[in-house]
Amino acid sequence: MLSFSIKITNLFNGFLLLTLLILFFPYSLSAQSRILLVNQAETEDIPALSELLYNMNTAFKEKMEAEVVFYNEDEVYIPIQETPVLLEKSRKDNISYLIINTFELDEDNITINSTALESEKGNTIFSLSSSGSISLGIERKLDFIINKINQNFIEEIESSTAGKVSKEIDKEDLFALVFGDPSGTEDQKIQIPILINGDYKGEISLYPEESADIKILYQQLLDYLSPLLTDDILAGFPLPEDPQEYRVSTILEESGIKSSYNSSELYLSISIPADMLKEQNLGVRNYQSPDRENLIEQSDFSFYLNLYHNQQWIWESIGADNTHSLPGSIQFNTAINFRNWIFTGDYTLNYPYQEEYPSLSIIHDFTGISSRLILGDFSVDNRGAQKFGRYQGISFARKPEITSADGAENPLFQFTLESPSFVRIFLNGYPVKSRQLPPGRFNLTDLPLRSGINEIRLSIEDSFGSVQEQEFLIPYASDGLSHRDIDYSASIGISPYSLELPLITGNFLYGFSFMTAGINIQSDFSDEMAGLSFLFPTRAGTFELEANQSWSSLRNSLGFSAALSYFFHSANNPRIPTFSLFSRYNSPAFFPVGSTEESPPDLLEIKGTLSYNLADFIYIQPGASFSFGREENGNSGMVSLGLRKKFSRNLSASMDFKEKFLPDGSSDFTVSLLIHINDYNDNQSLTVKSSNSQQGADISWKKRFQGANSSSLSAGISGLPFSGDTESTLSLRGSTSFNRFYGSLSSTLRSDGGNYTSYFQSRFETALVFADRHIALSRPITDSFAIVIPVFNLENLNVGINPRSDSYEFRSDFLGNPVVNNLRSYNSKKIAVNLAEPQIDIDTELGTSTFTLFPRYKSGTVIYTGTRNNVYITGRLVDGQGSALSFETGTLTDQEGEEFLFFTDREGVFFIYGLQRGECTLNINNSSYILNIQIPEETEKKLDLGDLKVLREDRS
């Protein structure tokens, strides 16, 4: 009897349950019977069970070419391919029973316990067992193994084969039982699983022989190996004389790769040494770079045009005078991408008319060196005392986030695994990630490091249970660089639409093993400044030293500036206070580029803060800052004390004390209290704030509404409304975000000393996007986007993107195809596509339903979802007398050259799934029989070929 118990982290991932069962089943399958799932659990949640089983559909179609079929809410039929050796025995109506004994559903998990697959005699045919932890959160690998083919099964096979098989049947004779030919037949091409370093990778075609030196298809094997092996290893492979066939030992073992062919259980196992494998990135937020072969490429040409409209109605009552006005603005924002050269533009039209100049730029990213070129409007990348702002000119700067899909980050640490191992990563004494990893070389690239020296420990447990630990230290600062990393920027530009002298700015930083050093320059041809910077992460904290020299030709002065900053944070002890200190000294003759006599820098500036966890959920934060200005400016300062208390998940409060010392010698003391309350789901919040410097209080309330669209409503009161002499405000605001646009309405009433002003404001946002000859409406785009286009069998159906609890993040509607508007450039993003129709054809196939994107800056991508490969054919092979040809094998080749292997059951019946309409050719192995088949375009799902006669003279 088959039994399994699986705990799944969410309903959407439930299809992995049967996927993994199929992946580790080492036999070719042929559709002949169905599995009937009968719910006998004590649960009312039949729809949830149905949803789980429906999501399994994708896995069945990709791996077993079967599907989940619903007949009613209580029974679910799954047509499944069967191995005649294991499950051939006919049953009533060709149905095997899978009975769900337990179906438990809570907020986050679903647990299924079931017994399954009984023959009509009630005997167990085979059983499966699971090994390892059964968590689908990629903490442990799920490994199903066949552990028993019992005597009852052998007896059934014996009785049904009329004595052809003895009770002492050997596994090596199973091949002959299935295919009707000896396992050594050279012309018998079969498809078997391929395992690389213990991981199932798919299936491969081979010609089984008596020796282990089997023949395989060269290109098929290369397709599995090329994503794993380094380029120099692939370049060393000998070219075959016949690319269609190749000896395993020739292509693998002569290159130092071991292989093993199991002729009894029919699978090929390959072991690749770790030093031959490509390096993989390993971290907390990103496991590895996305597989380029599975990426959806962006369009060569795309653009978006954002539209923002803001309209105000203002009524003012000042004494006896009443006035009103209608100010507003329309903003256009666009990006046009042609082969990663990007034109961007931004223009705001204000009315009544106010002069505004457009912002225009041409941008190109160089992924090989992680740098960005900007021609036109740009913002200066400044450091230290450098001037910053918007300029027009040319800028070239390194951007570490700019990488190619297969580009590797600068590794923090590298390690090698010789065998499959379970790796635990500890950061400063705390576990941050655990993962089962295959053999290979890994770069540790992405950890949540803290400022200072970080202690990293790796605990590596191999498949034999032996544990090895590695420890190392990593210095880190938020503004620092890792060892041998560089950062740079250079720009020259003028103030927008002006004729003044240009501003030149340059920076360069280099990461050493113990510090980051940098140099910077800036000049506007009247003032110049150059500086050095040094950053040291240590166990005692992070120190940064900066020194600048200025020269002013207008003032004929030479000045000097120095700054020291210090930051300490205990990475592994929250009871130790966090402390920061900043101080800067400017000589009287120091004037940074862009400073004027009216706004010279202060001579000395000191700031410091301390954060301390006084007790559980009680935080204290004292701080102070002082500025000692030049004689004409005077001195100023401030001391503060902040208290924070979190009473529960839903209630927190804070109190702040501030004493300000003003340049005229006076002071100002304020005390403020803030209370924040939110509900359990964070859908509603109330905030109350009051201080001794105001009458009344600031009270704000916000409510978020769950549903297909994101909506919110907020209200606020400030001061004492209608009290007469004090300033007060009443406000009400509502917003909603639909599939194609965002809108908001707000109303504000402000009173001050008997004068009243009323504001009513509306805002509307939408976007028009284009990519690959497709156009659509969307919410505004900030970076990159993707348009999802249903094609073939999904062309007239609505699809939903990234399902949520009660809706979809994006979906198609009467306005057109869905647009994913929130893609971040140079970040891997998975897109899940589902049918969004309330009632759909249960036989509708999605084809590929999960897509991986790695968009470049401000790019557009088109995703086509749907498939033409949704036809299956069936037929029956008979001899000249009409008798069934049992256990025959053959191939069907479609018009694109893809081969589909099949074999017949005892009745001579075969099924071939996943075909597209058009011409194809059917071949029977060990015969000259060839049949040209035309699958008409009007074929809906199934094409029945009927009886196909294979005459004796056709047999070889």
JSON list of C-alpha atoms in Angstrom, two decimals, residues 655-758:
[
{"chain": "A", "resi": 655, "resn": "MET", "atom": "CA", "xyz": [7.97, 60.78, 24.15]},
{"chain": "A", "resi": 656, "resn": "ASP", "atom": "CA", "xyz": [10.55, 63.34, 22.99]},
{"chain": "A", "resi": 657, "resn": "PHE", "atom": "CA", "xyz": [12.22, 66.15, 24.94]},
{"chain": "A", "resi": 658, "resn": "LYS", "atom": "CA", "xyz": [14.09, 68.84, 22.98]},
{"chain": "A", "resi": 659, "resn": "GLU", "atom": "CA", "xyz": [15.95, 71.97, 24.07]},
{"chain": "A", "resi": 660, "resn": "LYS", "atom": "CA", "xyz": [17.07, 74.24, 21.23]},
{"chain": "A", "resi": 661, "resn": "PHE", "atom": "CA", "xyz": [19.74, 76.94, 21.69]},
{"chain": "A", "resi": 662, "resn": "LEU", "atom": "CA", "xyz": [19.27, 79.68, 19.10]},
{"chain": "A", "resi": 663, "resn": "PRO", "atom": "CA", "xyz": [22.01, 81.99, 17.67]},
{"chain": "A", "resi": 664, "resn": "ASP", "atom": "CA", "xyz": [20.45, 85.05, 19.38]},
{"chain": "A", "resi": 665, "resn": "GLY", "atom": "CA", "xyz": [21.04, 83.47, 22.80]},
{"chain": "A", "resi": 666, "resn": "SER", "atom": "CA", "xyz": [17.46, 82.36, 23.44]},
{"chain": "A", "resi": 667, "resn": "SER", "atom": "CA", "xyz": [16.26, 78.78, 23.88]},
{"chain": "A", "resi": 668, "resn": "ASP", "atom": "CA", "xyz": [13.13, 76.78, 23.12]},
{"chain": "A", "resi": 669, "resn": "PHE", "atom": "CA", "xyz": [12.00, 73.71, 25.06]},
{"chain": "A", "resi": 670, "resn": "THR", "atom": "CA", "xyz": [9.39, 71.25, 23.71]},
{"chain": "A", "resi": 671, "resn": "VAL", "atom": "CA", "xyz": [7.88, 68.01, 24.94]},
{"chain": "A", "resi": 672, "resn": "SER", "atom": "CA", "xyz": [5.88, 65.82, 22.57]},
{"chain": "A", "resi": 673, "resn": "LEU", "atom": "CA", "xyz": [3.93, 62.61, 23.07]},
{"chain": "A", "resi": 674, "resn": "LEU", "atom": "CA", "xyz": [2.93, 60.20, 20.31]},
{"chain": "A", "resi": 675, "resn": "ILE", "atom": "CA", "xyz": [0.64, 57.17, 20.65]},
{"chain": "A", "resi": 676, "resn": "HIS", "atom": "CA", "xyz": [0.17, 54.74, 17.77]},
{"chain": "A", "resi": 677, "resn": "ILE", "atom": "CA", "xyz": [-2.55, 52.05, 17.66]},
{"chain": "A", "resi": 678, "resn": "ASN", "atom": "CA", "xyz": [-3.12, 49.59, 14.84]},
{"chain": "A", "resi": 679, "resn": "ASP", "atom": "CA", "xyz": [-5.31, 46.54, 14.39]},
{"chain": "A", "resi": 680, "resn": "TYR", "atom": "CA", "xyz": [-4.04, 42.98, 14.13]},
{"chain": "A", "resi": 681, "resn": "ASN", "atom": "CA", "xyz": [-3.81, 42.95, 10.33]},
{"chain": "A", "resi": 682, "resn": "ASP", "atom": "CA", "xyz": [-2.30, 46.46, 10.08]},
{"chain": "A", "resi": 683, "resn": "ASN", "atom": "CA", "xyz": [-5.35, 47.54, 8.07]},
{"chain": "A", "resi": 684, "resn": "GLN", "atom": "CA", "xyz": [-6.32, 50.34, 10.44]},
{"chain": "A", "resi": 685, "resn": "SER", "atom": "CA", "xyz": [-4.26, 52.72, 12.55]},
{"chain": "A", "resi": 686, "resn": "LEU", "atom": "CA", "xyz": [-4.76, 55.69, 14.88]},
{"chain": "A", "resi": 687, "resn": "THR", "atom": "CA", "xyz": [-2.00, 58.16, 15.78]},
{"chain": "A", "resi": 688, "resn": "VAL", "atom": "CA", "xyz": [-2.24, 60.90, 18.42]},
{"chain": "A", "resi": 689, "resn": "LYS", "atom": "CA", "xyz": [0.52, 63.50, 18.84]},
{"chain": "A", "resi": 690, "resn": "SER", "atom": "CA", "xyz": [0.65, 66.48, 21.18]},
{"chain": "A", "resi": 691, "resn": "SER", "atom": "CA", "xyz": [3.28, 68.90, 22.45]},
{"chain": "A", "resi": 692, "resn": "ASN", "atom": "CA", "xyz": [3.59, 71.86, 24.80]},
{"chain": "A", "resi": 693, "resn": "SER", "atom": "CA", "xyz": [4.16, 74.18, 21.83]},
{"chain": "A", "resi": 694, "resn": "GLN", "atom": "CA", "xyz": [0.66, 73.77, 20.42]},
{"chain": "A", "resi": 695, "resn": "GLN", "atom": "CA", "xyz": [-2.91, 73.86, 21.56]},
{"chain": "A", "resi": 696, "resn": "GLY", "atom": "CA", "xyz": [-4.89, 70.70, 21.04]},
{"chain": "A", "resi": 697, "resn": "ALA", "atom": "CA", "xyz": [-3.38, 67.66, 19.35]},
{"chain": "A", "resi": 698, "resn": "ASP", "atom": "CA", "xyz": [-2.67, 66.10, 15.97]},
{"chain": "A", "resi": 699, "resn": "ILE", "atom": "CA", "xyz": [-4.95, 63.09, 15.47]},
{"chain": "A", "resi": 700, "resn": "SER", "atom": "CA", "xyz": [-4.79, 60.97, 12.32]},
{"chain": "A", "resi": 701, "resn": "TRP", "atom": "CA", "xyz": [-6.69, 57.82, 11.36]},
{"chain": "A", "resi": 702, "resn": "LYS", "atom": "CA", "xyz": [-6.07, 55.56, 8.37]},
{"chain": "A", "resi": 703, "resn": "LYS", "atom": "CA", "xyz": [-7.99, 52.57, 7.05]},
{"chain": "A", "resi": 704, "resn": "ARG", "atom": "CA", "xyz": [-6.87, 50.18, 4.31]},
{"chain": "A", "resi": 705, "resn": "PHE", "atom": "CA", "xyz": [-9.47, 48.10, 2.47]},
{"chain": "A", "resi": 706, "resn": "GLN", "atom": "CA", "xyz": [-8.77, 44.56, 1.35]},
{"chain": "A", "resi": 707, "resn": "GLY", "atom": "CA", "xyz": [-9.89, 43.47, -2.09]},
{"chain": "A", "resi": 708, "resn": "ALA", "atom": "CA", "xyz": [-8.96, 43.32, -5.72]},
{"chain": "A", "resi": 709, "resn": "ASN", "atom": "CA", "xyz": [-8.02, 47.02, -5.66]},
{"chain": "A", "resi": 710, "resn": "SER", "atom": "CA", "xyz": [-5.82, 48.74, -3.10]},
{"chain": "A", "resi": 711, "resn": "SER", "atom": "CA", "xyz": [-7.85, 51.48, -1.40]},
{"chain": "A", "resi": 712, "resn": "SER", "atom": "CA", "xyz": [-7.44, 53.59, 1.71]},
{"chain": "A", "resi": 713, "resn": "LEU", "atom": "CA", "xyz": [-9.28, 56.27, 3.66]},
{"chain": "A", "resi": 714, "resn": "SER", "atom": "CA", "xyz": [-7.69, 58.68, 6.13]},
{"chain": "A", "resi": 715, "resn": "ALA", "atom": "CA", "xyz": [-8.78, 61.59, 8.29]},
{"chain": "A", "resi": 716, "resn": "GLY", "atom": "CA", "xyz": [-6.92, 64.04, 10.50]},
{"chain": "A", "resi": 717, "resn": "ILE", "atom": "CA", "xyz": [-7.39, 66.82, 13.05]},
{"chain": "A", "resi": 718, "resn": "SER", "atom": "CA", "xyz": [-4.67, 69.28, 14.02]},
{"chain": "A", "resi": 719, "resn": "GLY", "atom": "CA", "xyz": [-4.98, 71.86, 16.79]},
{"chain": "A", "resi": 720, "resn": "LEU", "atom": "CA", "xyz": [-8.35, 73.01, 18.15]},
{"chain": "A", "resi": 721, "resn": "PRO", "atom": "CA", "xyz": [-10.73, 73.44, 15.21]},
{"chain": "A", "resi": 722, "resn": "PHE", "atom": "CA", "xyz": [-12.98, 76.52, 15.25]},
{"chain": "A", "resi": 723, "resn": "SER", "atom": "CA", "xyz": [-11.38, 77.76, 18.49]},
{"chain": "A", "resi": 724, "resn": "GLY", "atom": "CA", "xyz": [-10.94, 81.25, 17.10]},
{"chain": "A", "resi": 725, "resn": "ASP", "atom": "CA", "xyz": [-7.39, 82.49, 17.47]},
{"chain": "A", "resi": 726, "resn": "THR", "atom": "CA", "xyz": [-5.38, 79.28, 17.06]},
{"chain": "A", "resi": 727, "resn": "GLU", "atom": "CA", "xyz": [-4.36, 77.59, 13.85]},
{"chain": "A", "resi": 728, "resn": "SER", "atom": "CA", "xyz": [-6.14, 74.30, 13.17]},
{"chain": "A", "resi": 729, "resn": "THR", "atom": "CA", "xyz": [-6.71, 71.87, 10.32]},
{"chain": "A", "resi": 730, "resn": "LEU", "atom": "CA", "xyz": [-9.34, 69.28, 9.40]},
{"chain": "A", "resi": 731, "resn": "SER", "atom": "CA", "xyz": [-8.54, 66.85, 6.57]},
{"chain": "A", "resi": 732, "resn": "LEU", "atom": "CA", "xyz": [-10.11, 63.87, 4.81]},
{"chain": "A", "resi": 733, "resn": "ARG", "atom": "CA", "xyz": [-8.44, 61.83, 2.08]},
{"chain": "A", "resi": 734, "resn": "GLY", "atom": "CA", "xyz": [-9.38, 58.75, 0.05]},
{"chain": "A", "resi": 735, "resn": "SER", "atom": "CA", "xyz": [-7.36, 56.89, -2.57]},
{"chain": "A", "resi": 736, "resn": "THR", "atom": "CA", "xyz": [-7.69, 53.79, -4.71]},
{"chain": "A", "resi": 737, "resn": "SER", "atom": "CA", "xyz": [-5.36, 51.92, -7.03]},
{"chain": "A", "resi": 738, "resn": "PHE", "atom": "CA", "xyz": [-7.08, 50.08, -9.87]},
{"chain": "A", "resi": 739, "resn": "ASN", "atom": "CA", "xyz": [-5.63, 47.77, -12.47]},
{"chain": "A", "resi": 740, "resn": "ARG", "atom": "CA", "xyz": [-4.87, 50.61, -14.88]},
{"chain": "A", "resi": 741, "resn": "PHE", "atom": "CA", "xyz": [-4.74, 53.82, -12.84]},
{"chain": "A", "resi": 742, "resn": "TYR", "atom": "CA", "xyz": [-4.39, 55.42, -9.43]},
{"chain": "A", "resi": 743, "resn": "GLY", "atom": "CA", "xyz": [-6.71, 58.09, -8.10]},
{"chain": "A", "resi": 744, "resn": "SER", "atom": "CA", "xyz": [-7.20, 60.10, -4.92]},
{"chain": "A", "resi": 745, "resn": "LEU", "atom": "CA", "xyz": [-9.48, 62.80, -3.51]},
{"chain": "A", "resi": 746, "resn": "SER", "atom": "CA", "xyz": [-8.75, 64.97, -0.49]},
{"chain": "A", "resi": 747, "resn": "SER", "atom": "CA", "xyz": [-10.41, 67.84, 1.33]},
{"chain": "A", "resi": 748, "resn": "THR", "atom": "CA", "xyz": [-8.75, 70.15, 3.87]},
{"chain": "A", "resi": 749, "resn": "LEU", "atom": "CA", "xyz": [-10.19, 72.99, 5.96]},
{"chain": "A", "resi": 750, "resn": "ARG", "atom": "CA", "xyz": [-7.65, 75.27, 7.66]},
{"chain": "A", "resi": 751, "resn": "SER", "atom": "CA", "xyz": [-8.54, 78.05, 10.12]},
{"chain": "A", "resi": 752, "resn": "ASP", "atom": "CA", "xyz": [-6.23, 80.71, 11.56]},
{"chain": "A", "resi": 753, "resn": "GLY", "atom": "CA", "xyz": [-7.46, 83.60, 13.67]},
{"chain": "A", "resi": 754, "resn": "GLY", "atom": "CA", "xyz": [-10.92, 83.66, 12.13]},
{"chain": "A", "resi": 755, "resn": "ASN", "atom": "CA", "xyz": [-9.67, 83.28, 8.55]},
{"chain": "A", "resi": 756, "resn": "TYR", "atom": "CA", "xyz": [-10.58, 80.10, 6.69]},
{"chain": "A", "resi": 757, "resn": "THR", "atom": "CA", "xyz": [-9.10, 78.33, 3.69]},
{"chain": "A", "resi": 758, "resn": "SER", "atom": "CA", "xyz": [-10.70, 75.29, 2.08]}
]
